mmCIF file of the C-alpha atoms, coordinates in Angstrom:
data_MODEL
# 
_entry.id   MODEL 
# 
loop_
_atom_site.group_PDB 
_atom_site.id 
_atom_site.type_symbol 
_atom_site.label_atom_id 
_atom_site.label_alt_id 
_atom_site.label_comp_id 
_atom_site.label_asym_id 
_atom_site.label_entity_id 
_atom_site.label_seq_id 
_atom_site.pdbx_PDB_ins_code 
_atom_site.Cartn_x 
_atom_site.Cartn_y 
_atom_site.Cartn_z 
_atom_site.occupancy 
_atom_site.B_iso_or_equiv 
_atom_site.pdbx_formal_charge 
_atom_site.auth_seq_id 
_atom_site.auth_comp_id 
_atom_site.auth_asym_id 
_atom_site.auth_atom_id 
_atom_site.pdbx_PDB_model_num 
ATOM 1   C CA . MET A 1 1   ? 123.482 118.665 73.610  1.00 0.00 ? 1   MET A CA 1 
ATOM 2   C CA . PHE A 1 2   ? 122.876 122.233 74.843  1.00 0.00 ? 2   PHE A CA 1 
ATOM 3   C CA . MET A 1 3   ? 123.155 125.830 73.669  1.00 0.00 ? 3   MET A CA 1 
ATOM 4   C CA . ASP A 1 4   ? 125.312 128.328 75.560  1.00 0.00 ? 4   ASP A CA 1 
ATOM 5   C CA . ASP A 1 5   ? 125.896 132.056 75.076  1.00 0.00 ? 5   ASP A CA 1 
ATOM 6   C CA . ILE A 1 6   ? 129.600 132.868 75.480  1.00 0.00 ? 6   ILE A CA 1 
ATOM 7   C CA . ALA A 1 7   ? 130.618 136.523 75.073  1.00 0.00 ? 7   ALA A CA 1 
ATOM 8   C CA . GLY A 1 8   ? 127.636 137.212 72.835  1.00 0.00 ? 8   GLY A CA 1 
ATOM 9   C CA . VAL A 1 9   ? 128.307 134.193 70.585  1.00 0.00 ? 9   VAL A CA 1 
ATOM 10  C CA . ARG A 1 10  ? 125.853 131.328 70.734  1.00 0.00 ? 10  ARG A CA 1 
ATOM 11  C CA . VAL A 1 11  ? 127.655 127.992 70.860  1.00 0.00 ? 11  VAL A CA 1 
ATOM 12  C CA . LEU A 1 12  ? 126.076 124.540 70.622  1.00 0.00 ? 12  LEU A CA 1 
ATOM 13  C CA . TYR A 1 13  ? 127.792 121.865 72.720  1.00 0.00 ? 13  TYR A CA 1 
ATOM 14  C CA . THR A 1 14  ? 127.436 118.369 71.304  1.00 0.00 ? 14  THR A CA 1 
ATOM 15  C CA . GLY A 1 15  ? 129.673 116.453 73.673  1.00 0.00 ? 15  GLY A CA 1 
ATOM 16  C CA . ASP A 1 16  ? 128.958 113.032 75.091  1.00 0.00 ? 16  ASP A CA 1 
ATOM 17  C CA . TYR A 1 17  ? 131.008 113.860 78.210  1.00 0.00 ? 17  TYR A CA 1 
ATOM 18  C CA . SER A 1 18  ? 133.599 111.203 77.441  1.00 0.00 ? 18  SER A CA 1 
ATOM 19  C CA . ARG A 1 19  ? 137.353 111.691 77.226  1.00 0.00 ? 19  ARG A CA 1 
ATOM 20  C CA . GLU A 1 20  ? 137.129 112.864 73.620  1.00 0.00 ? 20  GLU A CA 1 
ATOM 21  C CA . GLU A 1 21  ? 137.177 116.549 72.727  1.00 0.00 ? 21  GLU A CA 1 
ATOM 22  C CA . ASP A 1 22  ? 133.814 118.258 72.488  1.00 0.00 ? 22  ASP A CA 1 
ATOM 23  C CA . CYS A 1 23  ? 132.700 119.541 69.117  1.00 0.00 ? 23  CYS A CA 1 
ATOM 24  C CA . HIS A 1 24  ? 131.695 123.225 69.184  1.00 0.00 ? 24  HIS A CA 1 
ATOM 25  C CA . LEU A 1 25  ? 129.597 124.812 66.447  1.00 0.00 ? 25  LEU A CA 1 
ATOM 26  C CA . CYS A 1 26  ? 128.988 128.544 66.142  1.00 0.00 ? 26  CYS A CA 1 
ATOM 27  C CA . ALA A 1 27  ? 125.410 129.786 65.835  1.00 0.00 ? 27  ALA A CA 1 
ATOM 28  C CA . ALA A 1 28  ? 126.012 130.667 62.179  1.00 0.00 ? 28  ALA A CA 1 
ATOM 29  C CA . GLU A 1 29  ? 126.651 126.973 61.424  1.00 0.00 ? 29  GLU A CA 1 
ATOM 30  C CA . ILE A 1 30  ? 123.407 125.815 63.052  1.00 0.00 ? 30  ILE A CA 1 
ATOM 31  C CA . LEU A 1 31  ? 120.349 125.406 60.852  1.00 0.00 ? 31  LEU A CA 1 
ATOM 32  C CA . GLN A 1 32  ? 117.056 126.518 62.306  1.00 0.00 ? 32  GLN A CA 1 
ATOM 33  C CA . PHE A 1 33  ? 114.123 124.170 62.114  1.00 0.00 ? 33  PHE A CA 1 
ATOM 34  C CA . SER A 1 34  ? 110.638 123.880 63.576  1.00 0.00 ? 34  SER A CA 1 
ATOM 35  C CA . LEU A 1 35  ? 108.756 120.841 64.735  1.00 0.00 ? 35  LEU A CA 1 
ATOM 36  C CA . TYR A 1 36  ? 104.983 120.624 64.672  1.00 0.00 ? 36  TYR A CA 1 
ATOM 37  C CA . PHE A 1 37  ? 103.114 118.062 66.729  1.00 0.00 ? 37  PHE A CA 1 
ATOM 38  C CA . SER A 1 38  ? 99.541  117.042 66.218  1.00 0.00 ? 38  SER A CA 1 
ATOM 39  C CA . SER A 1 39  ? 97.473  117.110 69.384  1.00 0.00 ? 39  SER A CA 1 
ATOM 40  C CA . LYS A 1 40  ? 95.264  114.275 68.137  1.00 0.00 ? 40  LYS A CA 1 
ATOM 41  C CA . LYS A 1 41  ? 95.604  110.972 69.886  1.00 0.00 ? 41  LYS A CA 1 
ATOM 42  C CA . MET A 1 42  ? 94.380  107.723 68.412  1.00 0.00 ? 42  MET A CA 1 
ATOM 43  C CA . ALA A 1 43  ? 93.610  104.584 70.373  1.00 0.00 ? 43  ALA A CA 1 
ATOM 44  C CA . LYS A 1 44  ? 93.115  101.190 68.759  1.00 0.00 ? 44  LYS A CA 1 
ATOM 45  C CA . THR A 1 45  ? 90.488  98.827  70.055  1.00 0.00 ? 45  THR A CA 1 
ATOM 46  C CA . ILE A 1 46  ? 91.731  95.264  70.302  1.00 0.00 ? 46  ILE A CA 1 
ATOM 47  C CA . THR A 1 47  ? 90.337  91.865  71.267  1.00 0.00 ? 47  THR A CA 1 
ATOM 48  C CA . ARG A 1 48  ? 86.566  91.637  71.770  1.00 0.00 ? 48  ARG A CA 1 
ATOM 49  C CA . LEU A 1 49  ? 86.126  95.389  71.478  1.00 0.00 ? 49  LEU A CA 1 
ATOM 50  C CA . ALA A 1 50  ? 87.387  95.253  67.891  1.00 0.00 ? 50  ALA A CA 1 
ATOM 51  C CA . GLU A 1 51  ? 84.809  92.656  66.783  1.00 0.00 ? 51  GLU A CA 1 
ATOM 52  C CA . ASN A 1 52  ? 82.096  95.280  66.226  1.00 0.00 ? 52  ASN A CA 1 
ATOM 53  C CA . THR A 1 53  ? 82.938  98.613  64.627  1.00 0.00 ? 53  THR A CA 1 
ATOM 54  C CA . PRO A 1 54  ? 81.424  101.409 66.727  1.00 0.00 ? 54  PRO A CA 1 
ATOM 55  C CA . GLU A 1 55  ? 79.247  104.040 65.061  1.00 0.00 ? 55  GLU A CA 1 
ATOM 56  C CA . VAL A 1 56  ? 80.205  107.716 65.177  1.00 0.00 ? 56  VAL A CA 1 
ATOM 57  C CA . GLY A 1 57  ? 79.404  109.068 68.632  1.00 0.00 ? 57  GLY A CA 1 
ATOM 58  C CA . GLU A 1 58  ? 78.996  105.598 70.173  1.00 0.00 ? 58  GLU A CA 1 
ATOM 59  C CA . THR A 1 59  ? 80.697  105.035 73.516  1.00 0.00 ? 59  THR A CA 1 
ATOM 60  C CA . VAL A 1 60  ? 83.358  102.341 73.779  1.00 0.00 ? 60  VAL A CA 1 
ATOM 61  C CA . SER A 1 61  ? 83.981  101.019 77.294  1.00 0.00 ? 61  SER A CA 1 
ATOM 62  C CA . GLY A 1 62  ? 87.269  99.408  78.250  1.00 0.00 ? 62  GLY A CA 1 
ATOM 63  C CA . PHE A 1 63  ? 90.702  100.096 79.684  1.00 0.00 ? 63  PHE A CA 1 
ATOM 64  C CA . LEU A 1 64  ? 93.036  102.553 77.977  1.00 0.00 ? 64  LEU A CA 1 
ATOM 65  C CA . VAL A 1 65  ? 96.599  101.225 78.009  1.00 0.00 ? 65  VAL A CA 1 
ATOM 66  C CA . LYS A 1 66  ? 99.532  103.380 76.853  1.00 0.00 ? 66  LYS A CA 1 
ATOM 67  C CA . LYS A 1 67  ? 102.479 101.349 75.644  1.00 0.00 ? 67  LYS A CA 1 
ATOM 68  C CA . ALA A 1 68  ? 105.465 102.773 73.712  1.00 0.00 ? 68  ALA A CA 1 
ATOM 69  C CA . PHE A 1 69  ? 103.611 105.883 72.448  1.00 0.00 ? 69  PHE A CA 1 
ATOM 70  C CA . THR A 1 70  ? 100.598 103.839 71.306  1.00 0.00 ? 70  THR A CA 1 
ATOM 71  C CA . TYR A 1 71  ? 97.196  103.666 72.926  1.00 0.00 ? 71  TYR A CA 1 
ATOM 72  C CA . GLN A 1 72  ? 95.041  100.561 73.051  1.00 0.00 ? 72  GLN A CA 1 
ATOM 73  C CA . ILE A 1 73  ? 91.555  100.055 74.456  1.00 0.00 ? 73  ILE A CA 1 
ATOM 74  C CA . MET A 1 74  ? 90.846  96.546  75.699  1.00 0.00 ? 74  MET A CA 1 
ATOM 75  C CA . THR A 1 75  ? 88.514  94.633  77.990  1.00 0.00 ? 75  THR A CA 1 
ATOM 76  C CA . LEU A 1 76  ? 89.439  93.673  81.527  1.00 0.00 ? 76  LEU A CA 1 
ATOM 77  C CA . ASP A 1 77  ? 89.586  89.980  80.578  1.00 0.00 ? 77  ASP A CA 1 
ATOM 78  C CA . ASP A 1 78  ? 92.258  90.662  77.950  1.00 0.00 ? 78  ASP A CA 1 
ATOM 79  C CA . LEU A 1 79  ? 94.377  93.000  80.040  1.00 0.00 ? 79  LEU A CA 1 
ATOM 80  C CA . HIS A 1 80  ? 96.844  90.306  81.151  1.00 0.00 ? 80  HIS A CA 1 
ATOM 81  C CA . VAL A 1 81  ? 97.192  88.929  77.591  1.00 0.00 ? 81  VAL A CA 1 
ATOM 82  C CA . PHE A 1 82  ? 98.218  92.170  75.870  1.00 0.00 ? 82  PHE A CA 1 
ATOM 83  C CA . SER A 1 83  ? 100.056 93.892  78.707  1.00 0.00 ? 83  SER A CA 1 
ATOM 84  C CA . GLN A 1 84  ? 102.106 92.994  81.739  1.00 0.00 ? 84  GLN A CA 1 
ATOM 85  C CA . LEU A 1 85  ? 99.287  94.154  83.992  1.00 0.00 ? 85  LEU A CA 1 
ATOM 86  C CA . SER A 1 86  ? 97.107  91.805  85.981  1.00 0.00 ? 86  SER A CA 1 
ATOM 87  C CA . THR A 1 87  ? 93.929  92.207  87.980  1.00 0.00 ? 87  THR A CA 1 
ATOM 88  C CA . GLU A 1 88  ? 93.066  90.744  91.339  1.00 0.00 ? 88  GLU A CA 1 
ATOM 89  C CA . ASN A 1 89  ? 90.050  90.709  93.611  1.00 0.00 ? 89  ASN A CA 1 
ATOM 90  C CA . ILE A 1 90  ? 90.848  91.592  97.198  1.00 0.00 ? 90  ILE A CA 1 
ATOM 91  C CA . SER A 1 91  ? 88.665  90.395  100.046 1.00 0.00 ? 91  SER A CA 1 
ATOM 92  C CA . GLN A 1 92  ? 89.111  92.363  103.238 1.00 0.00 ? 92  GLN A CA 1 
ATOM 93  C CA . ARG A 1 93  ? 88.292  91.487  106.814 1.00 0.00 ? 93  ARG A CA 1 
ATOM 94  C CA . ILE A 1 94  ? 88.563  93.496  109.991 1.00 0.00 ? 94  ILE A CA 1 
ATOM 95  C CA . THR A 1 95  ? 87.795  92.353  113.525 1.00 0.00 ? 95  THR A CA 1 
ATOM 96  C CA . ILE A 1 96  ? 86.593  94.952  116.011 1.00 0.00 ? 96  ILE A CA 1 
ATOM 97  C CA . ALA A 1 97  ? 86.360  94.573  119.771 1.00 0.00 ? 97  ALA A CA 1 
ATOM 98  C CA . TYR A 1 98  ? 82.635  94.954  120.503 1.00 0.00 ? 98  TYR A CA 1 
ATOM 99  C CA . SER A 1 99  ? 81.036  93.870  123.752 1.00 0.00 ? 99  SER A CA 1 
ATOM 100 C CA . GLY A 1 100 ? 77.590  95.370  123.208 1.00 0.00 ? 100 GLY A CA 1 
ATOM 101 C CA . ALA A 1 101 ? 74.443  93.571  122.070 1.00 0.00 ? 101 ALA A CA 1 
ATOM 102 C CA . PHE A 1 102 ? 74.509  92.561  118.405 1.00 0.00 ? 102 PHE A CA 1 
ATOM 103 C CA . GLY A 1 103 ? 70.835  93.517  118.015 1.00 0.00 ? 103 GLY A CA 1 
ATOM 104 C CA . VAL A 1 104 ? 71.566  97.053  119.208 1.00 0.00 ? 104 VAL A CA 1 
ATOM 105 C CA . LEU A 1 105 ? 74.334  97.344  116.636 1.00 0.00 ? 105 LEU A CA 1 
ATOM 106 C CA . LYS A 1 106 ? 72.013  96.179  113.852 1.00 0.00 ? 106 LYS A CA 1 
ATOM 107 C CA . HIS A 1 107 ? 69.278  98.583  115.001 1.00 0.00 ? 107 HIS A CA 1 
ATOM 108 C CA . ARG A 1 108 ? 71.688  101.549 115.073 1.00 0.00 ? 108 ARG A CA 1 
ATOM 109 C CA . LEU A 1 109 ? 73.082  100.713 111.617 1.00 0.00 ? 109 LEU A CA 1 
ATOM 110 C CA . LYS A 1 110 ? 69.499  100.454 110.254 1.00 0.00 ? 110 LYS A CA 1 
ATOM 111 C CA . GLN A 1 111 ? 68.949  104.017 111.452 1.00 0.00 ? 111 GLN A CA 1 
ATOM 112 C CA . ILE A 1 112 ? 72.024  105.195 109.547 1.00 0.00 ? 112 ILE A CA 1 
ATOM 113 C CA . PHE A 1 113 ? 72.006  103.077 106.362 1.00 0.00 ? 113 PHE A CA 1 
ATOM 114 C CA . GLU A 1 114 ? 69.142  102.400 103.960 1.00 0.00 ? 114 GLU A CA 1 
ATOM 115 C CA . SER A 1 115 ? 69.765  98.709  103.426 1.00 0.00 ? 115 SER A CA 1 
ATOM 116 C CA . VAL A 1 116 ? 70.580  96.463  106.391 1.00 0.00 ? 116 VAL A CA 1 
ATOM 117 C CA . GLU A 1 117 ? 69.330  92.900  105.880 1.00 0.00 ? 117 GLU A CA 1 
ATOM 118 C CA . SER A 1 118 ? 69.765  89.794  108.042 1.00 0.00 ? 118 SER A CA 1 
ATOM 119 C CA . LEU A 1 119 ? 71.481  86.734  106.639 1.00 0.00 ? 119 LEU A CA 1 
ATOM 120 C CA . PRO A 1 120 ? 69.929  83.295  107.088 1.00 0.00 ? 120 PRO A CA 1 
ATOM 121 C CA . ASP A 1 121 ? 71.666  81.189  109.749 1.00 0.00 ? 121 ASP A CA 1 
ATOM 122 C CA . GLU A 1 122 ? 72.496  78.552  107.080 1.00 0.00 ? 122 GLU A CA 1 
ATOM 123 C CA . GLU A 1 123 ? 74.694  81.062  105.198 1.00 0.00 ? 123 GLU A CA 1 
ATOM 124 C CA . SER A 1 124 ? 76.689  82.205  108.196 1.00 0.00 ? 124 SER A CA 1 
ATOM 125 C CA . GLU A 1 125 ? 77.959  80.700  111.395 1.00 0.00 ? 125 GLU A CA 1 
ATOM 126 C CA . GLY A 1 126 ? 75.885  82.706  113.850 1.00 0.00 ? 126 GLY A CA 1 
ATOM 127 C CA . PRO A 1 127 ? 74.113  86.060  113.564 1.00 0.00 ? 127 PRO A CA 1 
ATOM 128 C CA . ALA A 1 128 ? 75.138  88.209  110.594 1.00 0.00 ? 128 ALA A CA 1 
ATOM 129 C CA . PHE A 1 129 ? 73.743  90.897  108.298 1.00 0.00 ? 129 PHE A CA 1 
ATOM 130 C CA . HIS A 1 130 ? 74.536  92.728  105.065 1.00 0.00 ? 130 HIS A CA 1 
ATOM 131 C CA . VAL A 1 131 ? 74.903  96.484  104.751 1.00 0.00 ? 131 VAL A CA 1 
ATOM 132 C CA . HIS A 1 132 ? 74.049  97.710  101.235 1.00 0.00 ? 132 HIS A CA 1 
ATOM 133 C CA . GLU A 1 133 ? 74.716  94.177  99.915  1.00 0.00 ? 133 GLU A CA 1 
ATOM 134 C CA . ARG A 1 134 ? 78.437  95.019  99.968  1.00 0.00 ? 134 ARG A CA 1 
ATOM 135 C CA . LEU A 1 135 ? 79.521  94.461  103.560 1.00 0.00 ? 135 LEU A CA 1 
ATOM 136 C CA . THR A 1 136 ? 78.835  91.554  105.907 1.00 0.00 ? 136 THR A CA 1 
ATOM 137 C CA . VAL A 1 137 ? 78.870  92.132  109.666 1.00 0.00 ? 137 VAL A CA 1 
ATOM 138 C CA . LYS A 1 138 ? 79.259  88.881  111.668 1.00 0.00 ? 138 LYS A CA 1 
ATOM 139 C CA . TYR A 1 139 ? 78.922  88.206  115.363 1.00 0.00 ? 139 TYR A CA 1 
ATOM 140 C CA . GLU A 1 140 ? 82.093  86.242  116.198 1.00 0.00 ? 140 GLU A CA 1 
ATOM 141 C CA . SER A 1 141 ? 81.918  86.093  120.003 1.00 0.00 ? 141 SER A CA 1 
ATOM 142 C CA . GLU A 1 142 ? 80.805  88.103  123.029 1.00 0.00 ? 142 GLU A CA 1 
ATOM 143 C CA . LYS A 1 143 ? 83.956  90.188  122.723 1.00 0.00 ? 143 LYS A CA 1 
ATOM 144 C CA . HIS A 1 144 ? 84.233  90.947  118.998 1.00 0.00 ? 144 HIS A CA 1 
ATOM 145 C CA . ILE A 1 145 ? 82.548  91.231  115.596 1.00 0.00 ? 145 ILE A CA 1 
ATOM 146 C CA . SER A 1 146 ? 84.038  91.001  112.115 1.00 0.00 ? 146 SER A CA 1 
ATOM 147 C CA . LEU A 1 147 ? 83.380  92.873  108.896 1.00 0.00 ? 147 LEU A CA 1 
ATOM 148 C CA . HIS A 1 148 ? 83.939  91.248  105.490 1.00 0.00 ? 148 HIS A CA 1 
ATOM 149 C CA . TRP A 1 149 ? 83.856  92.941  102.069 1.00 0.00 ? 149 TRP A CA 1 
ATOM 150 C CA . ARG A 1 150 ? 85.276  92.686  98.561  1.00 0.00 ? 150 ARG A CA 1 
ATOM 151 C CA . SER A 1 151 ? 87.473  95.709  97.966  1.00 0.00 ? 151 SER A CA 1 
ATOM 152 C CA . ASP A 1 152 ? 86.307  98.389  95.543  1.00 0.00 ? 152 ASP A CA 1 
ATOM 153 C CA . PRO A 1 153 ? 85.872  102.139 96.063  1.00 0.00 ? 153 PRO A CA 1 
ATOM 154 C CA . ILE A 1 154 ? 82.184  101.993 97.045  1.00 0.00 ? 154 ILE A CA 1 
ATOM 155 C CA . SER A 1 155 ? 82.540  98.981  99.358  1.00 0.00 ? 155 SER A CA 1 
ATOM 156 C CA . ASP A 1 156 ? 85.571  100.584 101.018 1.00 0.00 ? 156 ASP A CA 1 
ATOM 157 C CA . MET A 1 157 ? 83.551  103.754 101.596 1.00 0.00 ? 157 MET A CA 1 
ATOM 158 C CA . VAL A 1 158 ? 80.650  101.763 103.103 1.00 0.00 ? 158 VAL A CA 1 
ATOM 159 C CA . SER A 1 159 ? 83.013  99.781  105.328 1.00 0.00 ? 159 SER A CA 1 
ATOM 160 C CA . ASP A 1 160 ? 84.715  102.971 106.558 1.00 0.00 ? 160 ASP A CA 1 
ATOM 161 C CA . SER A 1 161 ? 81.306  104.427 107.434 1.00 0.00 ? 161 SER A CA 1 
ATOM 162 C CA . VAL A 1 162 ? 80.232  101.248 109.259 1.00 0.00 ? 162 VAL A CA 1 
ATOM 163 C CA . ILE A 1 163 ? 83.518  101.079 111.206 1.00 0.00 ? 163 ILE A CA 1 
ATOM 164 C CA . ILE A 1 164 ? 83.164  104.702 112.315 1.00 0.00 ? 164 ILE A CA 1 
ATOM 165 C CA . SER A 1 165 ? 79.534  104.072 113.267 1.00 0.00 ? 165 SER A CA 1 
ATOM 166 C CA . ILE A 1 166 ? 80.526  101.022 115.332 1.00 0.00 ? 166 ILE A CA 1 
ATOM 167 C CA . LEU A 1 167 ? 83.238  103.003 117.112 1.00 0.00 ? 167 LEU A CA 1 
ATOM 168 C CA . LEU A 1 168 ? 80.757  105.801 117.876 1.00 0.00 ? 168 LEU A CA 1 
ATOM 169 C CA . ILE A 1 169 ? 78.263  103.240 119.224 1.00 0.00 ? 169 ILE A CA 1 
ATOM 170 C CA . LEU A 1 170 ? 81.036  101.844 121.436 1.00 0.00 ? 170 LEU A CA 1 
ATOM 171 C CA . ILE A 1 171 ? 81.766  105.348 122.744 1.00 0.00 ? 171 ILE A CA 1 
ATOM 172 C CA . LEU A 1 172 ? 78.077  105.869 123.541 1.00 0.00 ? 172 LEU A CA 1 
ATOM 173 C CA . ILE A 1 173 ? 77.818  102.459 125.279 1.00 0.00 ? 173 ILE A CA 1 
ATOM 174 C CA . THR A 1 174 ? 80.897  103.073 127.439 1.00 0.00 ? 174 THR A CA 1 
ATOM 175 C CA . SER A 1 175 ? 79.861  106.634 128.341 1.00 0.00 ? 175 SER A CA 1 
ATOM 176 C CA . TYR A 1 176 ? 76.491  105.420 129.737 1.00 0.00 ? 176 TYR A CA 1 
ATOM 177 C CA . CYS A 1 177 ? 78.014  102.570 131.740 1.00 0.00 ? 177 CYS A CA 1 
# 
């Protein structure tokens, strides 16, 4: 449906673009109306969040899901039950060619990052350490090391910083050789 101005006469087209004739109404035959929309939005808390009624001004933490013009706030555990969404944990691993001394790498990363702690040999197969308790750097062989982390925005940022630092250390090692 659309309005057109033909020779100064406003005409409303109400055709469905089929083989039938379109119905044309003159502007005089069209009733004017106004629609008012409220800008308030209401979200319902469901599942465990709905067990306790929050006080005025109290913060409710959860996921806001919009479904068919309704809003619902729910916990992460109930997301797959009340929506077609699912959550997954992603573990990432990258292997980097590194032929330098593992101790030098750990020393350099200690200079850059606040928290670099060695792992006990029982936990890992060979030398390894944690960076900010989010990323594990393992010595795999004389030719490469591997980085392991569980994906989230902060861990991804730490891993990107460590990878860049390792690449810069490699550039410094090769430029002095």
